[in-house]
Coordinates of C-alpha atoms in Angstrom, one line a residue:
M1081 CA 1.0 49.2 17.1
A1082 CA 3.7 49.7 14.5
A1083 CA 4.1 53.3 15.6
S1084 CA 5.2 52.1 19.0
E1085 CA 8.4 50.6 17.6
S1086 CA 9.2 53.5 15.3
A1087 CA 11.6 56.4 15.7
G1088 CA 12.7 59.5 13.9
K1089 CA 11.0 60.6 10.7
T1090 CA 9.1 57.3 10.6
L1091 CA 7.5 58.1 14.0
D1092 CA 6.7 61.6 12.8
Q1093 CA 4.8 60.2 9.9
F1094 CA 2.9 57.9 12.1
L1095 CA 2.0 60.6 14.5
G1096 CA 1.0 63.0 11.8
S1097 CA -1.3 60.5 10.0
L1098 CA -2.9 59.4 13.3
G1099 CA -3.5 62.9 14.7
S1100 CA -1.2 62.7 17.7
E1101 CA 1.7 64.8 18.8
T1102 CA 3.5 62.3 20.9
I1103 CA 3.7 58.5 21.2
T1104 CA 2.3 58.8 24.7
E1105 CA -0.8 60.5 23.3
L1106 CA -1.2 57.9 20.6
S1107 CA -0.8 55.0 23.1
S1108 CA -3.5 56.6 25.3
K1109 CA -5.9 56.8 22.3
S1110 CA -5.1 53.3 21.3
S1111 CA -5.7 52.0 24.8
S1112 CA -9.1 53.7 24.9
L1113 CA -10.0 52.3 21.5
M1114 CA -9.2 48.8 22.5
G1115 CA -11.3 49.3 25.6
L1116 CA -14.4 49.8 23.5
F1117 CA -14.2 46.2 22.5
D1118 CA -14.1 44.9 26.0
L1119 CA -17.9 44.6 26.4
N1120 CA -17.7 42.6 29.6
T1121 CA -16.5 45.7 31.4
A1122 CA -17.8 48.6 29.3
A1123 CA -21.3 47.7 28.2
D1124 CA -23.2 48.2 31.5
P1125 CA -21.3 49.8 34.3
D1126 CA -24.2 49.8 36.7
P1127 CA -24.3 46.4 38.6
D1128 CA -27.9 47.1 39.8
Y1129 CA -29.2 47.5 36.2
T1130 CA -30.8 44.2 35.2
D1131 CA -33.3 45.2 32.5
S1132 CA -33.2 42.4 30.0
E1133 CA -33.6 44.9 27.2
Y1134 CA -29.9 45.6 27.6
S1135 CA -28.7 42.2 28.8
A1136 CA -27.7 40.5 25.5
P1137 CA -24.2 41.6 24.4
P1138 CA -23.3 41.7 20.7
E1139 CA -20.7 39.5 19.0
L1140 CA -17.9 42.0 18.7
S1141 CA -14.3 41.1 18.2
L1142 CA -11.2 43.2 17.4
V1143 CA -7.9 41.2 17.6
N1144 CA -4.4 42.1 16.6
L1145 CA -1.5 39.8 15.5
M1146 CA 2.2 40.5 15.1
F1147 CA 4.8 38.2 13.6
V1148 CA 8.5 39.0 13.6
D1149 CA 11.2 37.0 11.9
Q1150 CA 12.8 34.8 14.5
Q1151 CA 16.3 36.3 14.0
Y1152 CA 15.2 39.6 15.4
P1153 CA 15.2 39.9 19.2
L1154 CA 12.5 42.5 20.4
K1155 CA 13.0 45.0 23.2
P1156 CA 11.1 44.1 26.4
S1157 CA 9.7 47.7 26.5
F1158 CA 8.1 47.2 23.0
Q1159 CA 6.7 43.8 23.9
E1160 CA 5.1 45.3 27.0
I1161 CA 3.4 48.0 24.9
V1162 CA 2.1 45.5 22.4
R1163 CA 0.8 43.2 25.2
D1164 CA -0.7 45.8 27.5
I1165 CA -2.2 48.2 25.0
Y1166 CA -2.9 46.1 21.9
K1167 CA -3.6 42.8 23.7
T1168 CA -1.3 40.6 21.7
E1169 CA 2.1 39.0 22.0
P1170 CA 4.7 39.5 19.2
K1171 CA 5.6 36.0 18.0
R1172 CA 8.9 35.0 16.4
I1173 CA 8.5 32.8 13.3
N1174 CA 10.4 31.4 10.3
F1175 CA 8.9 33.2 7.3
D1176 CA 10.4 30.5 5.0
Q1177 CA 7.8 28.1 6.3
Q1178 CA 4.9 29.7 4.4
E1179 CA 2.2 27.1 4.8
K1180 CA 2.8 26.8 8.5
V1181 CA 2.7 30.5 9.0
K1182 CA -0.5 30.9 7.0
N1183 CA -2.2 28.1 8.9
E1184 CA -1.2 29.7 12.1
V1185 CA -2.6 33.0 11.1
N1186 CA -5.9 31.5 10.0
S1187 CA -6.2 29.4 13.2
W1188 CA -5.5 32.6 15.2
A1189 CA -8.3 34.6 13.3
E1190 CA -10.8 31.8 13.7
E1191 CA -10.1 31.3 17.4
K1192 CA -10.1 34.9 18.4
T1193 CA -13.4 35.6 16.6
K1194 CA -15.0 32.5 18.1
G1195 CA -15.2 30.8 14.7
L1196 CA -16.9 33.7 13.0
M1197 CA -14.0 34.4 10.6
K1198 CA -12.5 31.6 8.6
G1199 CA -9.8 31.6 6.0
F1200 CA -8.3 35.0 6.9
L1201 CA -5.4 34.4 4.5
P1202 CA -6.3 32.7 1.1
P1203 CA -4.1 29.8 -0.1
T1204 CA -2.5 32.0 -2.7
S1205 CA -1.2 34.6 -0.3
K1206 CA 2.5 35.0 0.3
L1207 CA 4.0 36.5 3.5
K1208 CA 7.3 38.2 3.6
G1209 CA 9.4 39.1 6.7
P1210 CA 10.7 40.6 8.8
L1211 CA 7.4 42.0 10.2
F1212 CA 3.7 41.0 9.7
F1213 CA 0.7 42.7 11.2
A1214 CA -3.0 41.8 11.0
N1215 CA -6.2 42.7 12.7
A1216 CA -9.6 41.1 12.5
L1217 CA -12.9 42.8 13.2
Y1218 CA -16.4 41.1 13.5
F1219 CA -19.6 42.7 14.6
K1220 CA -23.0 41.1 14.9
A1221 CA -25.9 42.4 17.1
A1222 CA -29.6 42.5 17.4
W1223 CA -31.6 45.6 16.6
L1224 CA -33.1 47.4 19.5
D1225 CA -36.4 47.8 17.5
Q1226 CA -36.8 44.5 15.7
F1227 CA -37.8 43.9 12.2
V1228 CA -40.5 41.2 11.9
A1229 CA -39.3 38.4 9.6
S1230 CA -42.9 37.9 8.3
S1231 CA -42.8 41.5 7.0
T1232 CA -39.7 40.9 4.9
R1233 CA -40.6 41.1 1.2
D1234 CA -38.8 41.0 -2.2
E1235 CA -38.7 44.4 -3.9
D1236 CA -36.6 46.1 -6.5
F1237 CA -33.1 47.3 -5.6
H1238 CA -31.6 49.6 -8.2
L1239 CA -27.9 49.0 -9.0
L1240 CA -25.4 51.7 -10.1
D1241 CA -25.6 50.5 -13.7
G1242 CA -29.4 51.2 -13.8
K1243 CA -30.5 47.6 -13.6
A1244 CA -32.9 46.5 -10.9
I1245 CA -32.7 43.2 -9.0
R1246 CA -35.2 41.6 -6.6
A1247 CA -33.8 41.6 -3.1
P1248 CA -35.3 40.8 0.4
F1249 CA -36.2 44.0 2.2
M1250 CA -36.7 44.3 6.0
T1251 CA -39.6 46.6 6.6
Q1252 CA -41.2 48.6 9.4
I1253 CA -44.4 50.1 8.2
E1254 CA -45.7 51.2 11.6
E1255 CA -45.0 54.8 12.6
S1256 CA -42.0 55.2 15.0
M1257 CA -39.7 57.9 16.2
K1258 CA -36.1 57.8 14.9
R1259 CA -33.1 60.1 14.8
C1260 CA -32.9 61.2 11.2
G1261 CA -31.5 63.9 9.0
S1262 CA -32.1 65.3 5.5
F1263 CA -29.1 67.0 3.9
E1264 CA -28.3 68.5 0.5
D1265 CA -27.7 65.3 -1.4
F1266 CA -28.3 62.5 1.1
K1267 CA -30.3 61.5 4.2
V1268 CA -29.5 59.6 7.3
I1269 CA -31.4 57.3 9.6
R1270 CA -29.9 56.0 12.9
L1271 CA -30.8 52.4 14.0
N1272 CA -29.8 51.4 17.5
Y1273 CA -28.5 48.0 18.5
N1274 CA -29.5 46.1 21.6
T1275 CA -26.0 46.3 23.1
G1276 CA -26.2 47.8 26.6
R1277 CA -26.3 51.3 27.9
C1278 CA -23.9 54.0 27.0
Y1279 CA -21.9 54.6 30.1
S1280 CA -23.7 57.0 32.4
N1281 CA -27.0 57.3 30.5
N1282 CA -29.7 54.9 29.2
F1283 CA -28.9 55.3 25.6
P1284 CA -27.8 52.2 23.6
R1285 CA -24.1 52.1 23.1
F1286 CA -23.9 51.1 19.4
C1287 CA -25.8 52.3 16.4
M1288 CA -25.8 52.1 12.7
D1289 CA -26.1 55.2 10.6
I1290 CA -27.4 54.5 7.1
I1291 CA -26.5 57.2 4.6
L1292 CA -28.6 57.1 1.6
P1293 CA -27.9 59.3 -1.5
E1294 CA -30.9 61.2 -2.9
R1295 CA -30.1 60.0 -6.4
K1296 CA -30.2 56.3 -7.2
N1297 CA -26.8 56.5 -8.8
G1298 CA -25.4 59.0 -6.3
L1299 CA -23.2 56.7 -4.2
Q1300 CA -20.0 57.5 -6.1
D1301 CA -20.3 61.2 -5.5
L1302 CA -21.2 60.6 -1.9
L1303 CA -18.1 58.4 -1.4
E1304 CA -15.9 61.0 -3.0
K1305 CA -17.2 63.6 -0.6
F1306 CA -16.4 61.5 2.4
N1307 CA -13.0 60.4 1.0
F1308 CA -12.1 64.1 0.3
D1309 CA -13.0 65.1 3.9
T1310 CA -12.4 62.1 6.2
K1311 CA -13.6 64.2 9.1
L1312 CA -17.1 63.5 7.8
L1313 CA -16.7 59.9 9.0
L1314 CA -16.0 61.1 12.5
Q1315 CA -18.6 63.8 12.9
D1316 CA -21.9 63.2 14.5
F1317 CA -24.6 64.1 12.0
K1318 CA -27.0 66.8 13.1
L1319 CA -29.9 64.4 13.5
E1320 CA -33.3 65.2 14.9
D1321 CA -36.3 63.3 16.1
M1322 CA -38.5 62.4 13.2
L1323 CA -41.7 60.4 12.8
V1324 CA -40.7 57.7 10.3
T1325 CA -43.7 56.3 8.5
E1326 CA -41.9 53.5 6.6
I1327 CA -38.5 51.9 6.8
W1328 CA -37.2 49.7 3.9
I1329 CA -33.7 48.3 4.2
P1330 CA -32.3 45.3 2.3
K1331 CA -30.8 42.3 4.1
W1332 CA -27.2 41.9 3.4
K1333 CA -23.9 40.2 4.4
F1334 CA -20.9 42.4 4.1
S1335 CA -17.2 41.3 4.1
Y1336 CA -14.0 42.5 2.6
G1337 CA -10.3 42.1 2.8
L1338 CA -7.8 44.9 2.4
D1339 CA -4.1 45.3 2.1
M1340 CA -3.5 48.3 4.4
V1341 CA -0.1 49.1 2.9
K1342 CA -1.6 50.5 -0.3
L1343 CA -4.2 52.5 1.7
M1344 CA -1.6 53.9 4.1
K1345 CA 0.7 55.0 1.3
K1346 CA -2.2 56.9 -0.3
L1347 CA -2.7 58.7 3.0
G1348 CA 0.9 59.8 3.0
L1349 CA 2.3 57.1 5.3
T1350 CA 5.2 55.8 3.2
L1351 CA 8.4 55.5 5.3
P1352 CA 7.3 52.4 7.4
F1353 CA 6.9 50.3 4.3
N1354 CA 10.2 51.3 2.5
Y1355 CA 13.6 49.7 3.0
P1356 CA 16.0 51.3 4.0
D1357 CA 14.0 54.4 4.9
A1358 CA 11.9 52.8 7.6
D1359 CA 13.1 53.3 11.2
F1360 CA 11.9 50.7 13.7
T1361 CA 14.9 50.9 16.0
E1362 CA 12.6 51.1 19.1
A1363 CA 11.6 47.5 18.4
M1364 CA 14.9 45.6 19.1
D1365 CA 18.3 45.7 20.7
S1366 CA 20.2 44.8 17.5
P1367 CA 22.1 46.5 14.7
D1368 CA 19.7 44.6 12.4
A1369 CA 16.9 47.0 13.5
E1370 CA 17.9 49.3 10.7
E1371 CA 16.8 46.6 8.2
I1372 CA 13.3 46.3 9.5
F1373 CA 10.3 47.5 7.5
I1374 CA 6.7 46.5 7.3
S1375 CA 6.0 44.2 4.4
K1376 CA 2.3 43.6 4.7
M1377 CA -0.7 44.9 6.8
L1378 CA -4.0 43.1 6.3
H1379 CA -7.4 44.0 7.5
K1380 CA -10.5 41.8 7.1
A1381 CA -14.0 42.7 8.3
C1382 CA -17.5 41.0 8.3
I1383 CA -21.0 42.1 9.1
S1384 CA -24.4 40.4 8.8
V1385 CA -27.6 42.5 8.8
N1386 CA -31.0 40.8 9.0
E1387 CA -34.3 41.0 10.9
E1388 CA -33.2 39.7 14.2
G1389 CA -34.2 41.8 17.1
T1390 CA -35.2 41.7 20.8
E1391 CA -38.6 40.9 22.1
G1392 CA -40.0 43.9 23.9
A1393 CA -37.6 46.4 22.4
S1394 CA -40.4 48.8 21.6
I1395 CA -40.4 50.1 25.2
V1396 CA -37.2 51.9 24.4
S1397 CA -37.8 52.7 20.8
C1398 CA -37.4 56.4 21.2
D1399 CA -33.8 57.3 20.8
E1400 CA -31.9 59.8 22.9
N1401 CA -34.3 61.8 25.1
L1402 CA -37.2 62.3 22.8
G1403 CA -39.0 64.5 25.3
C1404 CA -42.2 66.4 24.7
S1405 CA -43.1 69.1 22.2
M1406 CA -46.2 71.2 21.4
Y1407 CA -45.3 70.8 17.7
P1408 CA -45.6 67.6 15.8
P1409 CA -42.2 66.2 14.6
P1410 CA -41.4 66.2 10.9
E1411 CA -42.2 63.0 9.0
I1412 CA -39.9 61.0 6.8
Q1413 CA -39.9 57.8 4.7
F1414 CA -36.6 55.9 4.5
V1415 CA -36.5 53.5 1.6
A1416 CA -33.0 52.2 0.9
D1417 CA -33.7 50.8 -2.5
H1418 CA -30.3 51.8 -4.1
P1419 CA -26.6 51.7 -3.1
F1420 CA -25.8 53.4 0.2
M1421 CA -23.2 53.9 2.9
F1422 CA -23.3 52.7 6.5
M1423 CA -21.3 53.3 9.7
I1424 CA -21.4 51.5 13.0
K1425 CA -20.6 53.8 15.9
E1426 CA -19.9 53.6 19.6
K1427 CA -21.9 56.6 20.8
G1428 CA -20.0 57.1 24.1
S1429 CA -16.8 58.0 22.3
G1430 CA -18.1 58.7 18.8
A1431 CA -15.7 56.1 17.4
V1432 CA -16.6 54.6 14.1
I1433 CA -15.8 50.9 14.4
F1434 CA -17.1 49.9 11.0
T1435 CA -17.9 51.6 7.7
G1436 CA -18.8 50.4 4.3
A1437 CA -21.1 50.6 1.3
V1438 CA -23.7 48.3 0.0
L1439 CA -23.7 48.1 -3.8
N1440 CA -25.6 44.9 -4.2
P1441 CA -27.3 43.3 -1.2
L1442 CA -27.4 39.9 -3.0
S1443 CA -23.6 39.7 -3.6
D1444 CA -22.8 37.8 -0.4
I1445 CA -26.1 36.4 0.8

């Protein structure tokens, strides 16, 4: 969204960091990404398809917010981009009224996520003008293949410091076919969500890939590998159909808040946040445009993982055209009893809409 109001070297930095050559290309990508979150139109394009296995949508929200100091008049062309592509309206405010602004931000976040996200900004936060951006993401969905609550049991989860804690594990001990992969120092299992079909085929749209290091203390090395090559986050692992004899995954609630300015600077995007180097002259019809820079970008995300599933999901428990073979599939056990990564993906586009790591499943339960 900020790239749409930038120009010159600032725009060049935005385009380079976001993998686009022109602002038109970037706007097209952004529009497609926002469309992924419009489940009312994208989840099931076939009006004749009424199978209840795919009828329950997830709770999925991605909302954007932009505040601009009231003394800066915005260009109509920029407001149109923000409204049409990013589904929000730039709002002029008085940044001197800190409590009022924070209350408005928190009310916005709670309303747009249907009450799922409260206290977006803590009481101690301070906002500075002239621009403020925020986005809020919440995802909650039922598993396609349910975990039975009565099968949940307390077992040891091994922390990075070598200590073990007792944590509730969701289990599936009956044999089932899953998309899995075993690699040099980690393995992956794909669990589908009951979230509608993936465009022109019958595959579930959303899935979670759980990436488990082979070593109990191997998460740090795994994170460094993914941080060193961010393309790993976007690739589709070469998974194959495997006969999974046991699945053990801890229940967890995951949430975090992040100041995106620090992250963006680490990735080489520096000009938008520095005065007077930032160039946001596409945002307004005023000489004061040369004074604009981004003071803060916040991101907060939440996810809840538990046993909830859908009755009768076993009729589609085979993922992505299992087919037939004269050879038995390889077998695997997947026991996530130590820190691991996870990614939630939209399979039609390959977009990663959520990624994180579970260090301690009890930390937020």
